[in-house]
Amino acid sequence: QVQLVESGGGLVQPGGSLRLSCAASGFPFSSSTMRWVRQAPGKGLEWVSTINSGSSSTLYTDSVKGRFTISRDNAKNTLSLEMNSLRPEDTAVYYCSRGTAGSGYFPRGQGTHVTVSS
């Protein structure tokens, strides 16, 4: 079955950096478009970024453009999100997802918590 396991979250000060990772299994990762989505406390799911199967196309929500970088390693079945210049408003649970908005971004992992605070 599809398994997505995120890691790399934590507490970081404003302006700091984190790198999130997602280990994928149970589906053809190398041919799958993948996404990162997040859910801030008390808010709904927000799409963050998308990468196509061959890494030739990436998309970002406006609020993270220039600060976040999505990448993937198809040989290792891993998805990553490099997050720089973090802001308090980036505080959320971050999920990697094989799904789309229409599916509620399922399947997705259990999430990793990111807290940006001084």
PDB file of N, CA and C in Angstrom, residues 24 28-34 51-55 71-79:
ATOM      1  N   ALA A  24       8.977   7.498   0.325  1.00  0.00           N
ATOM      2  CA  ALA A  24       7.794   6.964  -0.346  1.00  0.00           C
ATOM      3  C   ALA A  24       7.982   5.492  -0.690  1.00  0.00           C
ATOM      4  N   PRO A  28       4.439   3.633  -7.795  1.00  0.00           N
ATOM      5  CA  PRO A  28       5.521   4.024  -8.713  1.00  0.00           C
ATOM      6  C   PRO A  28       5.931   5.475  -8.523  1.00  0.00           C
ATOM      7  N   PHE A  29       6.763   5.712  -7.525  1.00  0.00           N
ATOM      8  CA  PHE A  29       7.158   7.072  -7.164  1.00  0.00           C
ATOM      9  C   PHE A  29       7.764   7.822  -8.356  1.00  0.00           C
ATOM     10  N   SER A  30       8.627   7.167  -9.103  1.00  0.00           N
ATOM     11  CA  SER A  30       9.372   7.864 -10.158  1.00  0.00           C
ATOM     12  C   SER A  30       8.485   8.378 -11.276  1.00  0.00           C
ATOM     13  N   SER A  31       7.255   7.885 -11.368  1.00  0.00           N
ATOM     14  CA  SER A  31       6.339   8.367 -12.398  1.00  0.00           C
ATOM     15  C   SER A  31       5.186   9.180 -11.820  1.00  0.00           C
ATOM     16  N   SER A  32       5.304   9.548 -10.554  1.00  0.00           N
ATOM     17  CA  SER A  32       4.224  10.254  -9.866  1.00  0.00           C
ATOM     18  C   SER A  32       4.551  11.720  -9.621  1.00  0.00           C
ATOM     19  N   THR A  33       3.615  12.597  -9.947  1.00  0.00           N
ATOM     20  CA  THR A  33       3.709  13.990  -9.507  1.00  0.00           C
ATOM     21  C   THR A  33       3.482  14.016  -8.004  1.00  0.00           C
ATOM     22  N   MET A  34       4.304  14.783  -7.314  1.00  0.00           N
ATOM     23  CA  MET A  34       4.229  14.827  -5.846  1.00  0.00           C
ATOM     24  C   MET A  34       4.034  16.257  -5.370  1.00  0.00           C
ATOM     25  N   ILE A  51       5.939  19.052  -7.728  1.00  0.00           N
ATOM     26  CA  ILE A  51       7.042  18.709  -8.619  1.00  0.00           C
ATOM     27  C   ILE A  51       6.588  17.559  -9.502  1.00  0.00           C
ATOM     28  N   ASN A  52       6.901  17.640 -10.788  1.00  0.00           N
ATOM     29  CA  ASN A  52       6.503  16.550 -11.675  1.00  0.00           C
ATOM     30  C   ASN A  52       7.480  15.385 -11.561  1.00  0.00           C
ATOM     31  N   SER A  53       7.183  14.316 -12.271  1.00  0.00           N
ATOM     32  CA  SER A  53       7.935  13.081 -12.079  1.00  0.00           C
ATOM     33  C   SER A  53       9.416  13.222 -12.418  1.00  0.00           C
ATOM     34  N   GLY A  54       9.720  14.016 -13.439  1.00  0.00           N
ATOM     35  CA  GLY A  54      11.098  14.156 -13.872  1.00  0.00           C
ATOM     36  C   GLY A  54      11.812  15.378 -13.344  1.00  0.00           C
ATOM     37  N   SER A  55      11.171  16.084 -12.421  1.00  0.00           N
ATOM     38  CA  SER A  55      11.730  17.298 -11.806  1.00  0.00           C
ATOM     39  C   SER A  55      11.904  18.452 -12.784  1.00  0.00           C
ATOM     40  N   SER A  71      12.291  19.237  -4.238  1.00  0.00           N
ATOM     41  CA  SER A  71      13.160  18.388  -5.061  1.00  0.00           C
ATOM     42  C   SER A  71      12.819  16.937  -4.794  1.00  0.00           C
ATOM     43  N   ARG A  72      13.373  16.057  -5.615  1.00  0.00           N
ATOM     44  CA  ARG A  72      13.111  14.632  -5.452  1.00  0.00           C
ATOM     45  C   ARG A  72      14.310  13.843  -5.929  1.00  0.00           C
ATOM     46  N   ASP A  73      14.433  12.639  -5.394  1.00  0.00           N
ATOM     47  CA  ASP A  73      15.455  11.687  -5.814  1.00  0.00           C
ATOM     48  C   ASP A  73      14.718  10.404  -6.163  1.00  0.00           C
ATOM     49  N   ASN A  74      14.505  10.187  -7.441  1.00  0.00           N
ATOM     50  CA  ASN A  74      13.726   9.013  -7.854  1.00  0.00           C
ATOM     51  C   ASN A  74      14.469   7.707  -7.592  1.00  0.00           C
ATOM     52  N   ALA A  75      15.779   7.755  -7.535  1.00  0.00           N
ATOM     53  CA  ALA A  75      16.554   6.538  -7.239  1.00  0.00           C
ATOM     54  C   ALA A  75      16.349   6.105  -5.793  1.00  0.00           C
ATOM     55  N   LYS A  76      16.071   7.078  -4.925  1.00  0.00           N
ATOM     56  CA  LYS A  76      15.897   6.776  -3.497  1.00  0.00           C
ATOM     57  C   LYS A  76      14.439   6.891  -3.048  1.00  0.00           C
ATOM     58  N   ASN A  77      13.539   7.162  -3.974  1.00  0.00           N
ATOM     59  CA  ASN A  77      12.112   7.323  -3.639  1.00  0.00           C
ATOM     60  C   ASN A  77      11.906   8.340  -2.517  1.00  0.00           C
ATOM     61  N   THR A  78      12.572   9.470  -2.642  1.00  0.00           N
ATOM     62  CA  THR A  78      12.430  10.499  -1.615  1.00  0.00           C
ATOM     63  C   THR A  78      12.046  11.843  -2.222  1.00  0.00           C
ATOM     64  N   LEU A  79      11.244  12.566  -1.485  1.00  0.00           N
ATOM     65  CA  LEU A  79      10.809  13.908  -1.821  1.00  0.00           C
ATOM     66  C   LEU A  79      11.333  14.835  -0.729  1.00  0.00           C
TER      67      LEU A  79
END
